[in-house]
PDB file of C-alpha atoms in Angstrom:
ATOM      1  CA  THR W 220     -32.247  14.339  34.839  1.00 39.00           C
ATOM      2  CA  SER W 221     -32.312  11.477  32.185  1.00 46.00           C
ATOM      3  CA  ARG W 222     -29.977   9.027  31.586  1.00 50.00           C
ATOM      4  CA  ARG W 223     -29.267  11.226  28.185  1.00 48.00           C
ATOM      5  CA  GLY W 224     -28.497  14.769  29.906  1.00 48.00           C
ATOM      6  CA  LEU W 225     -26.322  12.608  32.630  1.00 49.00           C
ATOM      7  CA  LEU W 226     -24.092  11.438  30.572  1.00 50.00           C
ATOM      8  CA  PHE W 227     -23.161  14.783  28.462  1.00 50.00           C
ATOM      9  CA  GLU W 228     -22.275  16.312  32.009  1.00 49.00           C
ATOM     10  CA  LYS W 229     -19.393  13.725  32.346  1.00 57.00           C
ATOM     11  CA  PRO W 230     -16.109  14.651  31.557  1.00 75.00           C
ATOM     12  CA  LEU W 231     -15.439  12.674  27.634  1.00 79.00           C
ATOM     13  CA  SER W 232     -12.308  11.307  29.069  1.00 84.00           C
ATOM     14  CA  ILE W 233     -14.960   9.393  31.258  1.00 89.00           C
ATOM     15  CA  ILE W 234     -16.234   8.730  28.489  1.00 88.00           C
ATOM     16  CA  CYS W 235     -13.672   7.950  26.596  1.00 90.00           C
ATOM     17  CA  ASP W 236     -12.068   5.361  29.328  1.00 93.00           C
ATOM     18  CA  VAL W 237     -15.655   3.661  29.261  1.00 94.00           C
ATOM     19  CA  ILE W 238     -15.180   2.576  25.784  1.00 94.00           C
ATOM     20  CA  ALA W 239     -12.638   1.681  26.550  1.00 94.00           C
ATOM     21  CA  MET W 240     -12.946  -1.092  28.740  1.00 95.00           C
ATOM     22  CA  HIS W 241     -16.144  -2.070  27.060  1.00 96.00           C
ATOM     23  CA  GLY W 242     -13.231  -2.525  23.835  1.00 94.00           C
ATOM     24  CA  ASP W 243     -10.850  -4.431  26.482  1.00 94.00           C
ATOM     25  CA  ALA W 244     -13.765  -7.038  27.903  1.00 94.00           C
ATOM     26  CA  GLY W 245     -14.970  -7.554  24.098  1.00 93.00           C
ATOM     27  CA  GLU W 246     -17.687  -6.358  24.811  1.00 95.00           C
ATOM     28  CA  THR W 247     -17.707  -4.301  21.095  1.00 94.00           C
ATOM     29  CA  THR W 248     -21.811  -3.833  21.337  1.00 94.00           C
ATOM     30  CA  GLU W 249     -22.143  -1.333  24.868  1.00 95.00           C
ATOM     31  CA  ALA W 250     -19.257  -0.037  23.254  1.00 95.00           C
ATOM     32  CA  GLU W 251     -20.900   0.822  20.468  1.00 94.00           C
ATOM     33  CA  GLU W 252     -23.744   1.988  22.046  1.00 93.00           C
ATOM     34  CA  LEU W 253     -22.802   4.649  23.988  1.00 92.00           C
ATOM     35  CA  TYR W 254     -20.313   5.908  21.565  1.00 92.00           C
ATOM     36  CA  LEU W 255     -22.719   6.268  19.201  1.00 91.00           C
ATOM     37  CA  ARG W 256     -24.690   8.038  22.952  1.00 89.00           C
ATOM     38  CA  ALA W 257     -22.582  10.571  23.451  1.00 87.00           C
ATOM     39  CA  ARG W 258     -21.659  11.613  19.492  1.00 85.00           C
ATOM     40  CA  GLU W 259     -25.710  13.083  19.605  1.00 83.00           C
ATOM     41  CA  GLY W 260     -25.138  16.741  19.627  1.00 63.00           C
ATOM     42  CA  ASN W 261     -21.799  16.097  20.047  1.00 67.00           C
ATOM     43  CA  THR W 262     -19.858  18.550  17.799  1.00 54.00           C
ATOM     44  CA  SER W 263     -16.268  17.560  19.510  1.00 63.00           C
ATOM     45  CA  TYR W 264     -15.904  13.570  19.388  1.00 78.00           C
ATOM     46  CA  VAL W 265     -13.087  13.511  18.425  1.00 88.00           C
ATOM     47  CA  PRO W 266     -11.949  11.585  21.064  1.00 90.00           C
ATOM     48  CA  ILE W 267     -14.721   9.580  21.192  1.00 91.00           C
ATOM     49  CA  LEU W 268     -14.578   8.494  17.509  1.00 94.00           C
ATOM     50  CA  ALA W 269     -10.701   7.547  18.905  1.00 95.00           C
ATOM     51  CA  ALA W 270     -11.677   5.371  21.742  1.00 95.00           C
ATOM     52  CA  ILE W 271     -14.382   3.554  19.477  1.00 95.00           C
ATOM     53  CA  ILE W 272     -12.205   2.955  16.578  1.00 96.00           C
ATOM     54  CA  GLU W 273      -9.584   1.732  19.623  1.00 96.00           C
ATOM     55  CA  ALA W 274     -11.761  -0.089  20.949  1.00 96.00           C
ATOM     56  CA  LEU W 275     -13.177  -2.406  17.814  1.00 96.00           C
ATOM     57  CA  SER W 276     -10.165  -2.224  16.014  1.00 95.00           C
ATOM     58  CA  SER W 277      -8.997  -4.181  18.825  1.00 93.00           C
ATOM     59  CA  ASN W 278     -10.799  -6.394  18.967  1.00 90.00           C
ATOM     60  CA  ALA W 279     -10.402  -7.873  15.254  1.00 84.00           C
ATOM     61  CA  ALA W 280      -8.870 -10.550  16.130  1.00 82.00           C
ATOM     62  CA  ASN W 281     -13.139 -11.728  17.301  1.00 83.00           C
ATOM     63  CA  ASN W 282     -14.286 -10.725  14.377  1.00 90.00           C
ATOM     64  CA  ILE W 283     -13.515  -8.335  11.532  1.00 93.00           C
ATOM     65  CA  LEU W 284     -16.623  -6.571  11.351  1.00 94.00           C
ATOM     66  CA  HIS W 285     -15.578  -5.036  14.315  1.00 95.00           C
ATOM     67  CA  VAL W 286     -12.977  -3.372  12.000  1.00 96.00           C
ATOM     68  CA  LYS W 287     -15.764  -3.260   9.468  1.00 97.00           C
ATOM     69  CA  LYS W 288     -17.848  -1.219  11.496  1.00 96.00           C
ATOM     70  CA  ALA W 289     -14.973   1.690  12.658  1.00 97.00           C
ATOM     71  CA  HIS W 290     -14.605   2.712   9.069  1.00 97.00           C
ATOM     72  CA  GLN W 291     -17.825   3.172   8.962  1.00 97.00           C
ATOM     73  CA  PHE W 292     -17.091   5.737  11.757  1.00 96.00           C
ATOM     74  CA  LEU W 293     -13.958   6.584  10.709  1.00 96.00           C
ATOM     75  CA  SER W 294     -15.939   7.488   6.958  1.00 96.00           C
ATOM     76  CA  GLU W 295     -18.732   9.072   8.451  1.00 93.00           C
ATOM     77  CA  PHE W 296     -16.855  11.380  10.165  1.00 92.00           C
ATOM     78  CA  GLU W 297     -14.340  12.168   7.228  1.00 92.00           C
ATOM     79  CA  ASN W 298     -17.338  13.039   5.602  1.00 92.00           C
ATOM     80  CA  ASP W 299     -18.872  15.344   7.296  1.00 88.00           C
ATOM     81  CA  ILE W 300     -15.365  17.186   8.289  1.00 86.00           C
ATOM     82  CA  MET W 301     -14.251  17.324   4.939  1.00 86.00           C
ATOM     83  CA  LYS W 302     -17.857  19.062   4.139  1.00 87.00           C
ATOM     84  CA  SER W 303     -18.228  20.747   6.662  1.00 84.00           C
ATOM     85  CA  ASN W 304     -17.173  24.639   6.684  1.00 77.00           C
ATOM     86  CA  LEU W 305     -14.554  23.795   9.721  1.00 76.00           C
ATOM     87  CA  ARG W 306     -10.587  24.376   9.142  1.00 76.00           C
ATOM     88  CA  VAL W 307      -9.856  21.390   9.294  1.00 77.00           C
ATOM     89  CA  LEU W 308      -5.734  20.562   8.548  1.00 74.00           C
ATOM     90  CA  PRO W 309      -3.984  17.123   8.240  1.00 76.00           C
ATOM     91  CA  ASP W 310      -3.019  16.331  12.079  1.00 85.00           C
ATOM     92  CA  MET W 311      -1.006  12.812  13.357  1.00 89.00           C
ATOM     93  CA  LYS W 312      -4.851  12.472  15.504  1.00 90.00           C
ATOM     94  CA  PHE W 313      -6.528  11.528  12.263  1.00 93.00           C
ATOM     95  CA  THR W 314      -3.711  10.274  10.331  1.00 94.00           C
ATOM     96  CA  ARG W 315      -3.849   7.628  14.194  1.00 95.00           C
ATOM     97  CA  LEU W 316      -7.293   7.385  13.290  1.00 96.00           C
ATOM     98  CA  TYR W 317      -7.271   5.430   9.756  1.00 97.00           C
ATOM     99  CA  ASN W 318      -3.439   3.415  11.399  1.00 97.00           C
ATOM    100  CA  ALA W 319      -5.812   2.445  13.748  1.00 97.00           C
ATOM    101  CA  VAL W 320      -8.610   0.702  11.540  1.00 97.00           C
ATOM    102  CA  ILE W 321      -5.293  -0.145   9.264  1.00 97.00           C
ATOM    103  CA  ALA W 322      -3.760  -2.129  12.631  1.00 96.00           C
ATOM    104  CA  GLY W 323      -6.995  -4.073  13.557  1.00 96.00           C
ATOM    105  CA  TYR W 324      -7.321  -5.362   9.478  1.00 96.00           C
ATOM    106  CA  ILE W 325      -4.371  -6.060   9.088  1.00 95.00           C
ATOM    107  CA  SER W 326      -4.231  -8.455  12.445  1.00 93.00           C
ATOM    108  CA  SER W 327      -7.672 -10.435  11.593  1.00 91.00           C
ATOM    109  CA  THR W 328      -8.037 -13.736  11.311  1.00 88.00           C
ATOM    110  CA  GLU W 329      -9.646 -13.276   8.159  1.00 89.00           C
ATOM    111  CA  LYS W 330      -5.764 -12.563   6.276  1.00 84.00           C
ATOM    112  CA  THR W 331      -6.701 -11.574   3.299  1.00 87.00           C
ATOM    113  CA  ASP W 332      -9.388 -10.082   3.332  1.00 92.00           C
ATOM    114  CA  GLY W 333      -8.008  -7.578   5.882  1.00 94.00           C
ATOM    115  CA  ILE W 334      -4.809  -6.744   4.582  1.00 93.00           C
ATOM    116  CA  GLU W 335      -6.751  -6.350   1.185  1.00 94.00           C
ATOM    117  CA  LEU W 336      -8.948  -4.325   3.410  1.00 96.00           C
ATOM    118  CA  ALA W 337      -5.506  -2.346   4.241  1.00 96.00           C
ATOM    119  CA  LYS W 338      -4.710  -2.157   1.289  1.00 94.00           C
ATOM    120  CA  THR W 339      -7.855  -0.171   0.121  1.00 96.00           C
ATOM    121  CA  LEU W 340      -7.764   1.556   3.135  1.00 97.00           C
ATOM    122  CA  LEU W 341      -4.572   3.374   2.108  1.00 96.00           C
ATOM    123  CA  THR W 342      -5.192   3.850  -1.523  1.00 95.00           C
ATOM    124  CA  HIS W 343      -8.037   6.129  -0.008  1.00 96.00           C
ATOM    125  CA  MET W 344      -5.975   7.605   1.632  1.00 95.00           C
ATOM    126  CA  ILE W 345      -3.224   8.081  -0.581  1.00 95.00           C
ATOM    127  CA  GLU W 346      -5.494   9.158  -3.212  1.00 95.00           C
ATOM    128  CA  LYS W 347      -7.627  11.533  -1.383  1.00 94.00           C
ATOM    129  CA  HIS W 348      -3.952  13.167   0.547  1.00 92.00           C
ATOM    130  CA  THR W 349      -2.528  13.836  -3.264  1.00 93.00           C
ATOM    131  CA  SER W 350      -5.974  15.016  -4.767  1.00 93.00           C
ATOM    132  CA  ASN W 351      -6.324  17.677  -2.175  1.00 90.00           C
ATOM    133  CA  PRO W 352      -3.590  18.287   0.265  1.00 89.00           C
ATOM    134  CA  GLN W 353      -5.073  19.519   2.862  1.00 88.00           C
ATOM    135  CA  HIS W 354      -7.710  17.016   3.391  1.00 89.00           C
ATOM    136  CA  ILE W 355      -7.607  14.506   6.684  1.00 91.00           C
ATOM    137  CA  ALA W 356      -6.507  11.004   5.058  1.00 90.00           C
ATOM    138  CA  ARG W 357      -2.868  11.677   5.052  1.00 92.00           C
ATOM    139  CA  PRO W 358      -0.947   9.460   5.161  1.00 94.00           C
ATOM    140  CA  ASN W 359       2.747   8.206   7.105  1.00 94.00           C
ATOM    141  CA  THR W 360       5.972   6.267   7.660  1.00 94.00           C
ATOM    142  CA  THR W 361       3.646   4.375  10.519  1.00 95.00           C
ATOM    143  CA  THR W 362       0.831   3.577   7.647  1.00 95.00           C
ATOM    144  CA  PHE W 363       3.102   2.223   4.391  1.00 94.00           C
ATOM    145  CA  VAL W 364       4.495   0.424   6.729  1.00 94.00           C
ATOM    146  CA  LYS W 365       1.610  -1.534   8.513  1.00 94.00           C
ATOM    147  CA  VAL W 366       0.852  -2.131   5.252  1.00 94.00           C
ATOM    148  CA  MET W 367       3.446  -3.300   2.939  1.00 92.00           C
ATOM    149  CA  THR W 368       5.189  -5.440   5.781  1.00 92.00           C
ATOM    150  CA  ALA W 369       1.857  -7.319   5.795  1.00 90.00           C
ATOM    151  CA  LEU W 370       1.653  -7.998   1.893  1.00 88.00           C
ATOM    152  CA  ALA W 371       5.805  -8.650   2.566  1.00 87.00           C
ATOM    153  CA  ARG W 372       4.471 -12.312   4.285  1.00 83.00           C
ATOM    154  CA  GLY W 373       1.822 -13.220   1.677  1.00 72.00           C
ATOM    155  CA  GLU W 374       3.432 -15.362  -0.895  1.00 63.00           C
ATOM    156  CA  ASP W 375       2.467 -13.882  -4.038  1.00 63.00           C
ATOM    157  CA  ASN W 376       2.437 -10.117  -2.971  1.00 58.00           C
ATOM    158  CA  ALA W 377       5.624  -9.056  -4.829  1.00 56.00           C
ATOM    159  CA  GLN W 378       3.547  -7.267  -7.519  1.00 60.00           C
ATOM    160  CA  GLN W 379       1.036  -5.595  -4.961  1.00 59.00           C
ATOM    161  CA  LEU W 380       3.923  -3.738  -2.893  1.00 57.00           C
ATOM    162  CA  GLY W 381       5.835  -2.482  -6.579  1.00 60.00           C
ATOM    163  CA  MET W 382       1.674  -1.032  -7.034  1.00 62.00           C
ATOM    164  CA  LEU W 383       2.671   0.725  -3.520  1.00 58.00           C
ATOM    165  CA  LEU W 384       5.163   2.280  -4.127  1.00 55.00           C
ATOM    166  CA  ARG W 385       5.068   3.804  -6.955  1.00 59.00           C
TER     167      ARG W 385
END
């Protein structure tokens, strides 16, 4: 049996655990490689998507590029799922993915860029949900609190906070 064949024989939970362990160890390249291999040909990859987003976003202190990669994977999933013929409704499991990316941006050592990227993602979520209530990008209280708290800590962010509350 090929190495790739063995990968798909393992339960998704084990793959998710290994991705998480790579993330905990700061081994983001290894986590990404495993995610990409596991995603190939796997139609039900939300659990492994969640694992890679958590693994990459939790390494924001090391490099904001990890969070940007998590955001890229989330955007690809969003585009795929919203273009598909599947009837997918907003769900907390999807909101949790967006919140993980936002938390990663906010915890980044690049505070200004991180907060701006978190705000941009929240704005995207608001716009998508407003234009299509069935869209998976559905912000919740946690989403707003994370971004608003980060903005409130900044010195010149009062106007941005006001714009979010409109």
